[in-house]
mmCIF file of C-alpha atoms in Angstrom:
data_model
loop_
_atom_site.group_PDB
_atom_site.id
_atom_site.type_symbol
_atom_site.label_atom_id
_atom_site.label_comp_id
_atom_site.label_asym_id
_atom_site.label_seq_id
_atom_site.Cartn_x
_atom_site.Cartn_y
_atom_site.Cartn_z
ATOM 1 C CA UNK A 21 3.845 -12.897 10.792
ATOM 2 C CA UNK A 22 1.647 -14.491 13.460
ATOM 3 C CA UNK A 23 -2.020 -13.609 13.278
ATOM 4 C CA UNK A 24 -4.920 -14.961 15.280
ATOM 5 C CA UNK A 25 -8.655 -14.772 14.919
ATOM 6 C CA UNK A 26 -9.774 -13.090 18.145
ATOM 7 C CA UNK A 27 -13.202 -14.751 18.059
ATOM 8 C CA UNK A 28 -11.510 -18.154 17.987
ATOM 9 C CA UNK A 29 -8.887 -17.256 20.570
ATOM 10 C CA UNK A 30 -11.290 -15.826 23.178
ATOM 11 C CA UNK A 31 -13.219 -19.079 23.867
ATOM 12 C CA UNK A 32 -9.928 -20.926 24.157
ATOM 13 C CA UNK A 33 -8.632 -18.418 26.709
ATOM 14 C CA UNK A 34 -11.903 -18.535 28.650
ATOM 15 C CA UNK A 35 -11.787 -22.329 28.711
ATOM 16 C CA UNK A 36 -8.196 -22.340 29.932
ATOM 17 C CA UNK A 37 -9.014 -19.729 32.551
ATOM 18 C CA UNK A 38 -11.935 -21.837 33.810
ATOM 19 C CA UNK A 39 -9.656 -24.849 34.145
ATOM 20 C CA UNK A 40 -7.166 -22.710 36.033
ATOM 21 C CA UNK A 41 -9.790 -21.487 38.503
ATOM 22 C CA UNK A 42 -11.165 -24.991 39.000
ATOM 23 C CA UNK A 43 -7.753 -26.426 39.735
ATOM 24 C CA UNK A 44 -6.831 -23.536 42.008
ATOM 25 C CA UNK A 45 -9.871 -24.034 44.223
ATOM 26 C CA UNK A 46 -9.092 -26.235 47.214
ATOM 27 C CA UNK A 47 -11.912 -26.616 49.688
ATOM 28 C CA UNK A 48 -13.362 -23.225 48.734
ATOM 29 C CA UNK A 49 -10.006 -21.427 49.086
ATOM 30 C CA UNK A 50 -8.058 -19.893 46.222
ATOM 31 C CA UNK A 51 -4.318 -20.406 46.097
ATOM 32 C CA UNK A 52 -2.112 -17.324 46.243
ATOM 33 C CA UNK A 53 -0.947 -15.849 42.874
ATOM 34 C CA UNK A 54 2.650 -16.634 43.791
ATOM 35 C CA UNK A 55 1.967 -20.295 44.500
ATOM 36 C CA UNK A 56 3.468 -23.086 42.401
ATOM 37 C CA UNK A 57 0.028 -24.275 41.286
ATOM 38 C CA UNK A 58 -0.950 -20.763 40.152
ATOM 39 C CA UNK A 59 2.226 -20.364 38.111
ATOM 40 C CA UNK A 60 1.667 -23.809 36.586
ATOM 41 C CA UNK A 61 -1.839 -22.854 35.447
ATOM 42 C CA UNK A 62 -0.615 -19.593 33.932
ATOM 43 C CA UNK A 63 2.045 -21.558 32.061
ATOM 44 C CA UNK A 64 -0.638 -23.920 30.694
ATOM 45 C CA UNK A 65 -2.697 -20.922 29.594
ATOM 46 C CA UNK A 66 0.268 -19.419 27.747
ATOM 47 C CA UNK A 67 0.946 -22.769 26.057
ATOM 48 C CA UNK A 68 -2.674 -22.952 24.863
ATOM 49 C CA UNK A 69 -2.463 -19.463 23.373
ATOM 50 C CA UNK A 70 0.854 -20.185 21.667
ATOM 51 C CA UNK A 71 -0.475 -23.479 20.290
ATOM 52 C CA UNK A 72 -3.445 -21.618 18.817
ATOM 53 C CA UNK A 73 -1.163 -19.040 17.204
ATOM 54 C CA UNK A 74 1.040 -21.731 15.656
ATOM 55 C CA UNK A 75 -1.977 -23.573 14.258
ATOM 56 C CA UNK A 76 -3.254 -20.279 12.801
ATOM 57 C CA UNK A 77 0.054 -19.726 11.038
ATOM 58 C CA UNK A 78 0.057 -23.259 9.605
ATOM 59 C CA UNK A 79 -3.522 -22.932 8.424
ATOM 60 C CA UNK A 80 -2.875 -19.586 6.774
ATOM 61 C CA UNK A 81 0.443 -20.510 5.219
ATOM 62 C CA UNK A 82 2.359 -18.157 7.512
ATOM 63 C CA UNK A 83 2.924 -15.709 4.649
ATOM 64 C CA UNK A 84 2.544 -11.977 4.346
ATOM 65 C CA UNK A 85 -0.438 -10.671 2.453
ATOM 66 C CA UNK A 86 -2.581 -7.595 1.869
ATOM 67 C CA UNK A 87 -5.755 -7.869 3.956
ATOM 68 C CA UNK A 88 -7.258 -4.550 2.846
ATOM 69 C CA UNK A 89 -6.929 -2.694 -0.460
ATOM 70 C CA UNK A 90 -8.208 0.841 -1.009
ATOM 71 C CA UNK A 91 -8.798 2.022 -4.565
ATOM 72 C CA UNK A 92 -9.384 5.640 -5.566
ATOM 73 C CA UNK A 93 -11.842 6.254 -8.409
ATOM 74 C CA UNK A 94 -11.697 9.486 -10.368
ATOM 75 C CA UNK A 95 -14.938 11.384 -10.822
ATOM 76 C CA UNK A 96 -16.178 11.747 -14.394
ATOM 77 C CA UNK A 97 -13.563 9.418 -15.908
ATOM 78 C CA UNK A 98 -13.370 5.679 -16.679
ATOM 79 C CA UNK A 99 -11.616 3.721 -13.938
ATOM 80 C CA UNK A 100 -11.204 0.402 -15.762
ATOM 81 C CA UNK A 101 -7.464 0.125 -15.110
ATOM 82 C CA UNK A 102 -7.400 0.659 -11.354
ATOM 83 C CA UNK A 103 -10.441 -1.583 -10.920
ATOM 84 C CA UNK A 104 -8.928 -4.389 -13.025
ATOM 85 C CA UNK A 105 -5.695 -4.235 -11.011
ATOM 86 C CA UNK A 106 -7.632 -4.090 -7.737
ATOM 87 C CA UNK A 107 -9.720 -7.116 -8.668
ATOM 88 C CA UNK A 108 -6.631 -9.161 -9.597
ATOM 89 C CA UNK A 109 -4.839 -8.324 -6.348
ATOM 90 C CA UNK A 110 -7.943 -8.868 -4.210
ATOM 91 C CA UNK A 111 -8.394 -12.367 -5.655
ATOM 92 C CA UNK A 112 -4.720 -13.249 -5.202
ATOM 93 C CA UNK A 113 -4.539 -12.038 -1.598
ATOM 94 C CA UNK A 114 -8.177 -12.669 -0.640
ATOM 95 C CA UNK A 115 -8.343 -9.041 0.431
ATOM 96 C CA UNK A 116 -11.219 -6.780 1.334
ATOM 97 C CA UNK A 117 -11.597 -3.784 -0.998
ATOM 98 C CA UNK A 118 -12.623 -0.245 -0.069
ATOM 99 C CA UNK A 119 -13.600 2.121 -2.879
ATOM 100 C CA UNK A 120 -13.364 5.888 -2.427
ATOM 101 C CA UNK A 121 -13.891 8.937 -4.618
ATOM 102 C CA UNK A 122 -12.192 11.972 -3.107
ATOM 103 C CA UNK A 123 -12.948 15.465 -4.383
ATOM 104 C CA UNK A 124 -12.403 19.027 -3.228
ATOM 105 C CA UNK A 125 -15.381 21.234 -4.013
ATOM 106 C CA UNK A 126 -16.814 24.524 -2.841
ATOM 107 C CA UNK A 127 -15.385 24.179 0.685
ATOM 108 C CA UNK A 128 -12.112 25.521 -0.686
ATOM 109 C CA UNK A 129 -13.572 28.876 -1.679
ATOM 110 C CA UNK A 130 -13.731 32.013 0.467
ATOM 111 C CA UNK A 131 -17.148 33.599 0.954
ATOM 112 C CA UNK A 132 -16.468 36.143 -1.797
ATOM 113 C CA UNK A 133 -15.230 33.500 -4.220
ATOM 114 C CA UNK A 134 -18.146 31.237 -3.428
ATOM 115 C CA UNK A 135 -20.604 34.055 -4.167
ATOM 116 C CA UNK A 136 -19.066 34.520 -7.618
ATOM 117 C CA UNK A 137 -19.021 30.841 -8.548
ATOM 118 C CA UNK A 138 -21.995 29.546 -6.552
ATOM 119 C CA UNK A 139 -24.394 29.759 -9.493
ATOM 120 C CA UNK A 140 -22.044 27.658 -11.601
ATOM 121 C CA UNK A 141 -21.496 25.199 -8.773
ATOM 122 C CA UNK A 142 -25.188 24.790 -8.059
ATOM 123 C CA UNK A 143 -25.887 24.283 -11.730
ATOM 124 C CA UNK A 144 -23.312 21.530 -11.934
ATOM 125 C CA UNK A 145 -24.048 19.932 -8.558
ATOM 126 C CA UNK A 146 -26.673 17.539 -9.916
ATOM 127 C CA UNK A 147 -24.292 16.466 -12.672
ATOM 128 C CA UNK A 148 -21.521 16.036 -10.096
ATOM 129 C CA UNK A 149 -23.793 13.773 -8.067
ATOM 130 C CA UNK A 150 -24.584 11.694 -11.144
ATOM 131 C CA UNK A 151 -20.844 11.255 -11.822
ATOM 132 C CA UNK A 152 -20.358 10.140 -8.218
ATOM 133 C CA UNK A 153 -23.206 7.634 -8.528
ATOM 134 C CA UNK A 154 -21.685 6.379 -11.785
ATOM 135 C CA UNK A 155 -18.326 5.827 -10.047
ATOM 136 C CA UNK A 156 -20.035 3.834 -7.299
ATOM 137 C CA UNK A 157 -21.917 1.736 -9.861
ATOM 138 C CA UNK A 158 -18.663 1.138 -11.768
ATOM 139 C CA UNK A 159 -16.972 0.024 -8.542
ATOM 140 C CA UNK A 160 -19.692 -2.502 -7.663
ATOM 141 C CA UNK A 161 -19.982 -3.832 -11.220
ATOM 142 C CA UNK A 162 -16.242 -4.467 -11.541
ATOM 143 C CA UNK A 163 -15.769 -6.075 -8.114
ATOM 144 C CA UNK A 164 -19.111 -7.784 -7.517
ATOM 145 C CA UNK A 165 -17.578 -11.273 -7.417
ATOM 146 C CA UNK A 166 -15.303 -10.491 -4.477
ATOM 147 C CA UNK A 167 -16.103 -11.609 -0.948
ATOM 148 C CA UNK A 168 -15.859 -8.220 0.795
ATOM 149 C CA UNK A 169 -16.197 -4.807 -0.852
ATOM 150 C CA UNK A 170 -17.207 -1.461 0.607
ATOM 151 C CA UNK A 171 -18.015 1.855 -1.044
ATOM 152 C CA UNK A 172 -17.432 4.853 1.184
ATOM 153 C CA UNK A 173 -19.177 8.218 0.838
ATOM 154 C CA UNK A 174 -17.148 10.903 -0.894
ATOM 155 C CA UNK A 175 -14.316 12.145 1.286
ATOM 156 C CA UNK A 176 -13.980 15.918 1.139
ATOM 157 C CA UNK A 177 -10.852 17.629 2.418
ATOM 158 C CA UNK A 178 -8.824 20.772 1.762
ATOM 159 C CA UNK A 179 -7.275 18.916 -1.189
ATOM 160 C CA UNK A 180 -7.787 15.525 -2.807
ATOM 161 C CA UNK A 181 -4.285 14.565 -1.684
ATOM 162 C CA UNK A 182 -5.121 15.226 1.960
ATOM 163 C CA UNK A 183 -8.391 13.306 1.652
ATOM 164 C CA UNK A 184 -6.535 10.275 0.295
ATOM 165 C CA UNK A 185 -3.880 10.563 3.016
ATOM 166 C CA UNK A 186 -6.624 10.439 5.653
ATOM 167 C CA UNK A 187 -8.299 7.434 4.022
ATOM 168 C CA UNK A 188 -4.983 5.533 3.887
ATOM 169 C CA UNK A 189 -5.019 4.962 7.635
ATOM 170 C CA UNK A 190 -7.185 1.846 7.288
ATOM 171 C CA UNK A 191 -5.538 0.035 4.398
ATOM 172 C CA UNK A 192 -2.509 -2.073 3.518
ATOM 173 C CA UNK A 193 -2.169 -0.770 -0.035
ATOM 174 C CA UNK A 194 -3.549 2.330 -1.725
ATOM 175 C CA UNK A 195 -4.247 1.927 -5.461
ATOM 176 C CA UNK A 196 -4.488 5.050 -7.639
ATOM 177 C CA UNK A 197 -4.287 6.025 -11.292
ATOM 178 C CA UNK A 198 -0.964 7.710 -12.011
ATOM 179 C CA UNK A 199 -2.457 9.754 -14.854
ATOM 180 C CA UNK A 200 -4.157 12.917 -13.626
ATOM 181 C CA UNK A 201 -6.397 15.073 -15.839
ATOM 182 C CA UNK A 202 -5.354 18.673 -16.465
ATOM 183 C CA UNK A 203 -8.917 19.973 -16.165
ATOM 184 C CA UNK A 204 -10.805 17.371 -14.127
ATOM 185 C CA UNK A 205 -14.580 17.839 -13.813
ATOM 186 C CA UNK A 206 -15.778 18.956 -10.366
ATOM 187 C CA UNK A 207 -12.279 18.783 -8.928
ATOM 188 C CA UNK A 208 -10.335 21.986 -8.279
ATOM 189 C CA UNK A 209 -7.008 20.203 -8.704
ATOM 190 C CA UNK A 210 -5.733 16.646 -9.220
ATOM 191 C CA UNK A 211 -4.017 14.892 -6.351
ATOM 192 C CA UNK A 212 -0.241 15.008 -5.965
ATOM 193 C CA UNK A 213 1.153 11.470 -6.288
ATOM 194 C CA UNK A 214 4.503 12.382 -4.735
ATOM 195 C CA UNK A 215 2.948 14.027 -1.680
ATOM 196 C CA UNK A 216 0.546 11.100 -1.313
ATOM 197 C CA UNK A 217 3.418 8.599 -1.186
ATOM 198 C CA UNK A 218 5.450 10.729 1.218
ATOM 199 C CA UNK A 219 2.676 11.470 3.726
ATOM 200 C CA UNK A 220 0.241 8.542 3.563
ATOM 201 C CA UNK A 221 2.364 6.159 5.623
ATOM 202 C CA UNK A 222 1.257 3.362 3.296
ATOM 203 C CA UNK A 223 2.610 1.920 0.049
ATOM 204 C CA UNK A 224 0.929 3.361 -3.037
ATOM 205 C CA UNK A 225 0.441 1.332 -6.205
ATOM 206 C CA UNK A 226 0.441 3.729 -9.160
ATOM 207 C CA UNK A 227 -1.459 2.275 -12.126
ATOM 208 C CA UNK A 228 -0.670 3.513 -15.664
ATOM 209 C CA UNK A 229 -3.159 5.128 -18.019
ATOM 210 C CA UNK A 230 -2.561 2.511 -20.728
ATOM 211 C CA UNK A 231 -5.313 -0.096 -20.980
ATOM 212 C CA UNK A 232 -4.777 -3.188 -18.827
ATOM 213 C CA UNK A 233 -7.092 -6.005 -19.893
ATOM 214 C CA UNK A 234 -5.544 -8.821 -17.859
ATOM 215 C CA UNK A 235 -3.342 -7.463 -15.051
ATOM 216 C CA UNK A 236 -0.354 -9.645 -14.255
ATOM 217 C CA UNK A 237 2.146 -9.489 -11.409
ATOM 218 C CA UNK A 238 4.306 -12.351 -12.614
ATOM 219 C CA UNK A 239 7.546 -10.484 -13.362
ATOM 220 C CA UNK A 240 8.787 -7.765 -11.038
ATOM 221 C CA UNK A 241 11.674 -5.339 -10.901
ATOM 222 C CA UNK A 242 13.140 -3.647 -7.836
ATOM 223 C CA UNK A 243 14.876 -0.331 -8.447
ATOM 224 C CA UNK A 244 17.370 -0.776 -5.638
ATOM 225 C CA UNK A 245 19.321 1.924 -3.868
ATOM 226 C CA UNK A 246 20.519 1.297 -0.336
ATOM 227 C CA UNK A 247 18.334 3.930 1.309
ATOM 228 C CA UNK A 248 15.667 3.878 4.007
ATOM 229 C CA UNK A 249 12.974 4.581 1.402
ATOM 230 C CA UNK A 250 13.945 1.651 -0.828
ATOM 231 C CA UNK A 251 14.285 -0.773 2.071
ATOM 232 C CA UNK A 252 10.806 0.162 3.247
ATOM 233 C CA UNK A 253 9.355 -0.115 -0.260
ATOM 234 C CA UNK A 254 10.723 -3.630 -0.721
ATOM 235 C CA UNK A 255 9.339 -4.698 2.666
ATOM 236 C CA UNK A 256 5.962 -3.171 1.753
ATOM 237 C CA UNK A 257 6.014 -5.031 -1.569
ATOM 238 C CA UNK A 258 6.779 -8.494 -0.158
ATOM 239 C CA UNK A 259 3.257 -9.855 -0.820
ATOM 240 C CA UNK A 260 3.605 -8.845 -4.486
ATOM 241 C CA UNK A 261 7.177 -10.090 -4.758
ATOM 242 C CA UNK A 262 6.387 -13.482 -3.213
ATOM 243 C CA UNK A 263 3.634 -14.143 -5.747
ATOM 244 C CA UNK A 264 5.879 -13.279 -8.717
ATOM 245 C CA UNK A 265 7.678 -16.000 -10.653
ATOM 246 C CA UNK A 266 10.856 -13.887 -10.985
ATOM 247 C CA UNK A 267 12.012 -10.533 -9.637
ATOM 248 C CA UNK A 268 14.966 -8.539 -10.982
ATOM 249 C CA UNK A 269 16.947 -6.737 -8.276
ATOM 250 C CA UNK A 270 18.632 -3.891 -10.137
ATOM 251 C CA UNK A 271 21.105 -1.259 -8.980
ATOM 252 C CA UNK A 272 23.102 1.249 -10.988
ATOM 253 C CA UNK A 273 26.641 1.525 -9.573
ATOM 254 C CA UNK A 274 29.800 3.435 -10.455
ATOM 255 C CA UNK A 275 32.699 1.259 -11.598
ATOM 256 C CA UNK A 276 34.851 1.850 -8.491
ATOM 257 C CA UNK A 277 32.028 0.758 -6.141
ATOM 258 C CA UNK A 278 31.026 -2.424 -7.974
ATOM 259 C CA UNK A 279 32.624 -4.942 -5.581
ATOM 260 C CA UNK A 280 31.417 -3.392 -2.325
ATOM 261 C CA UNK A 281 27.860 -2.745 -3.535
ATOM 262 C CA UNK A 282 27.539 -6.189 -5.113
ATOM 263 C CA UNK A 283 28.253 -7.805 -1.737
ATOM 264 C CA UNK A 284 25.555 -5.685 -0.101
ATOM 265 C CA UNK A 285 23.045 -6.570 -2.796
ATOM 266 C CA UNK A 286 23.751 -10.260 -2.295
ATOM 267 C CA UNK A 287 22.669 -9.797 1.323
ATOM 268 C CA UNK A 288 19.395 -8.285 0.099
ATOM 269 C CA UNK A 289 19.012 -11.143 -2.372
ATOM 270 C CA UNK A 290 19.510 -13.693 0.427
ATOM 271 C CA UNK A 291 16.922 -11.928 2.615
ATOM 272 C CA UNK A 292 14.381 -11.965 -0.198
ATOM 273 C CA UNK A 293 15.152 -15.618 -0.855
ATOM 274 C CA UNK A 294 14.290 -16.494 2.749
ATOM 275 C CA UNK A 295 10.882 -14.969 2.081
ATOM 276 C CA UNK A 296 10.441 -17.216 -0.936
ATOM 277 C CA UNK A 297 11.137 -14.521 -3.543
ATOM 278 C CA UNK A 298 12.913 -15.749 -6.682
ATOM 279 C CA UNK A 299 15.493 -13.061 -7.452
ATOM 280 C CA UNK A 300 17.682 -12.273 -10.441
ATOM 281 C CA UNK A 301 20.537 -9.974 -9.369
ATOM 282 C CA UNK A 302 21.522 -7.254 -11.850
ATOM 283 C CA UNK A 303 24.385 -4.846 -11.156
ATOM 284 C CA UNK A 304 24.601 -2.248 -13.927
ATOM 285 C CA UNK A 305 27.425 0.217 -14.461
ATOM 286 C CA UNK A 306 26.421 3.881 -14.393
ATOM 287 C CA UNK A 307 27.226 4.816 -18.003
ATOM 288 C CA UNK A 308 24.706 7.688 -18.051
ATOM 289 C CA UNK A 309 22.216 8.992 -15.483
ATOM 290 C CA UNK A 310 20.628 6.420 -13.166
ATOM 291 C CA UNK A 311 17.168 7.251 -14.541
ATOM 292 C CA UNK A 312 18.279 6.630 -18.141
ATOM 293 C CA UNK A 313 20.005 3.350 -17.273
ATOM 294 C CA UNK A 314 17.013 2.044 -15.316
ATOM 295 C CA UNK A 315 14.674 3.055 -18.131
ATOM 296 C CA UNK A 316 16.786 0.974 -20.554
ATOM 297 C CA UNK A 317 16.923 -2.019 -18.200
ATOM 298 C CA UNK A 318 13.163 -1.858 -17.668
ATOM 299 C CA UNK A 319 12.577 -1.789 -21.404
ATOM 300 C CA UNK A 320 14.735 -4.911 -21.825
ATOM 301 C CA UNK A 321 13.345 -6.856 -18.855
ATOM 302 C CA UNK A 322 9.677 -6.015 -19.600
ATOM 303 C CA UNK A 323 8.445 -6.461 -16.011
ATOM 304 C CA UNK A 324 4.764 -6.459 -15.074
ATOM 305 C CA UNK A 325 5.389 -4.208 -12.086
ATOM 306 C CA UNK A 326 8.114 -2.237 -10.364
ATOM 307 C CA UNK A 327 9.053 -1.426 -6.763
ATOM 308 C CA UNK A 328 10.838 1.753 -5.718
ATOM 309 C CA UNK A 329 11.468 3.956 -2.735
ATOM 310 C CA UNK A 330 10.568 7.586 -3.293
ATOM 311 C CA UNK A 331 13.448 9.772 -2.176
ATOM 312 C CA UNK A 332 12.886 13.482 -1.587
ATOM 313 C CA UNK A 333 14.050 16.466 0.438
ATOM 314 C CA UNK A 334 12.646 19.889 1.184
ATOM 315 C CA UNK A 335 14.197 23.035 -0.198
ATOM 316 C CA UNK A 336 12.630 26.408 0.628
ATOM 317 C CA UNK A 337 9.321 24.686 1.495
ATOM 318 C CA UNK A 338 9.244 22.951 -1.869
ATOM 319 C CA UNK A 339 9.634 19.189 -2.097
ATOM 320 C CA UNK A 340 12.438 18.159 -4.428
ATOM 321 C CA UNK A 341 12.492 14.554 -5.657
ATOM 322 C CA UNK A 342 15.626 12.700 -6.693
ATOM 323 C CA UNK A 343 16.280 11.968 -10.372
ATOM 324 C CA UNK A 344 14.981 8.382 -10.424
ATOM 325 C CA UNK A 345 12.008 9.262 -8.195
ATOM 326 C CA UNK A 346 11.118 12.204 -10.416
ATOM 327 C CA UNK A 347 11.319 10.012 -13.505
ATOM 328 C CA UNK A 348 9.067 7.379 -11.942
ATOM 329 C CA UNK A 349 6.455 9.972 -11.010
ATOM 330 C CA UNK A 350 6.419 11.467 -14.498
ATOM 331 C CA UNK A 351 6.466 8.302 -16.586
ATOM 332 C CA UNK A 352 4.389 5.516 -15.087
ATOM 333 C CA UNK A 353 3.978 3.007 -17.934
ATOM 334 C CA UNK A 354 3.454 -0.056 -15.723
ATOM 335 C CA UNK A 355 2.213 -0.638 -12.188
ATOM 336 C CA UNK A 356 4.774 0.686 -9.700
ATOM 337 C CA UNK A 357 4.644 0.265 -5.934
ATOM 338 C CA UNK A 358 6.045 3.395 -4.317
ATOM 339 C CA UNK A 359 6.868 3.890 -0.652
ATOM 340 C CA UNK A 360 8.654 6.482 1.464
#
């Protein structure tokens, strides 16, 4: 991916443009835009820009990375896990970090409902503010050594899910805790992880509830299925996959489809290899349900993180997730990058 620093590129373009104008002036007259000299100067300008882009790629390693991470902190709860994971990824990818705390409060009530609960809300408002301040302090304390961090004021929307979807517009990766409290303080309802993945337009890294003291992304596992969602998830996860020492590419296949699917997976393996990803191909026969087989493989491989596409369809206005997707949403026991 070619990237250029605009501040560095602009002076170069201006300099080239000045040389063009100087060379095009002949006794006070300017050559016509269709003249040979004009076209030659434009060619030189294009060469300068391309040379700058190539040098930028060489200086930056030419690799994909996450430039911006957004982490969601839950109000009134410890956020050690998501902050530890965020810090590790920010250091690896030299990324900027945005911290947010999305809640849905009294704006969701009708006038009648607000009248009934307003006394309770007002009584707890000061405590809610203290929890918000504590989340901000926790964010700054955990990430103070990073080069660029930003805490944004609380984002209030119709639901927490919609607030997070709106905030995802300016990030490369959204990091959230997969575990949601049943009765969260000062939140009407927890966010919906599945809806967040489907509608955010960004990959979502779901972090488990279990304590993570030293987050690692050394061993990965891709839950492969040849679908649009999985292809997109693997592309979204390339920065993670490239930094891993080994990645298992796993697919559960029926016996009669083994040969055909294995050939297709080898193509995926070759593509990942061109990106510098070290891949271990695993084709597993579907002895039981795909979710059960993948759970067993994951237990044996002991990866640090997983990558999966979240497949779903709508039925009578209700979103129905596939078996593996549903299992991943319910049992997040390691970091999993999900995309749709």
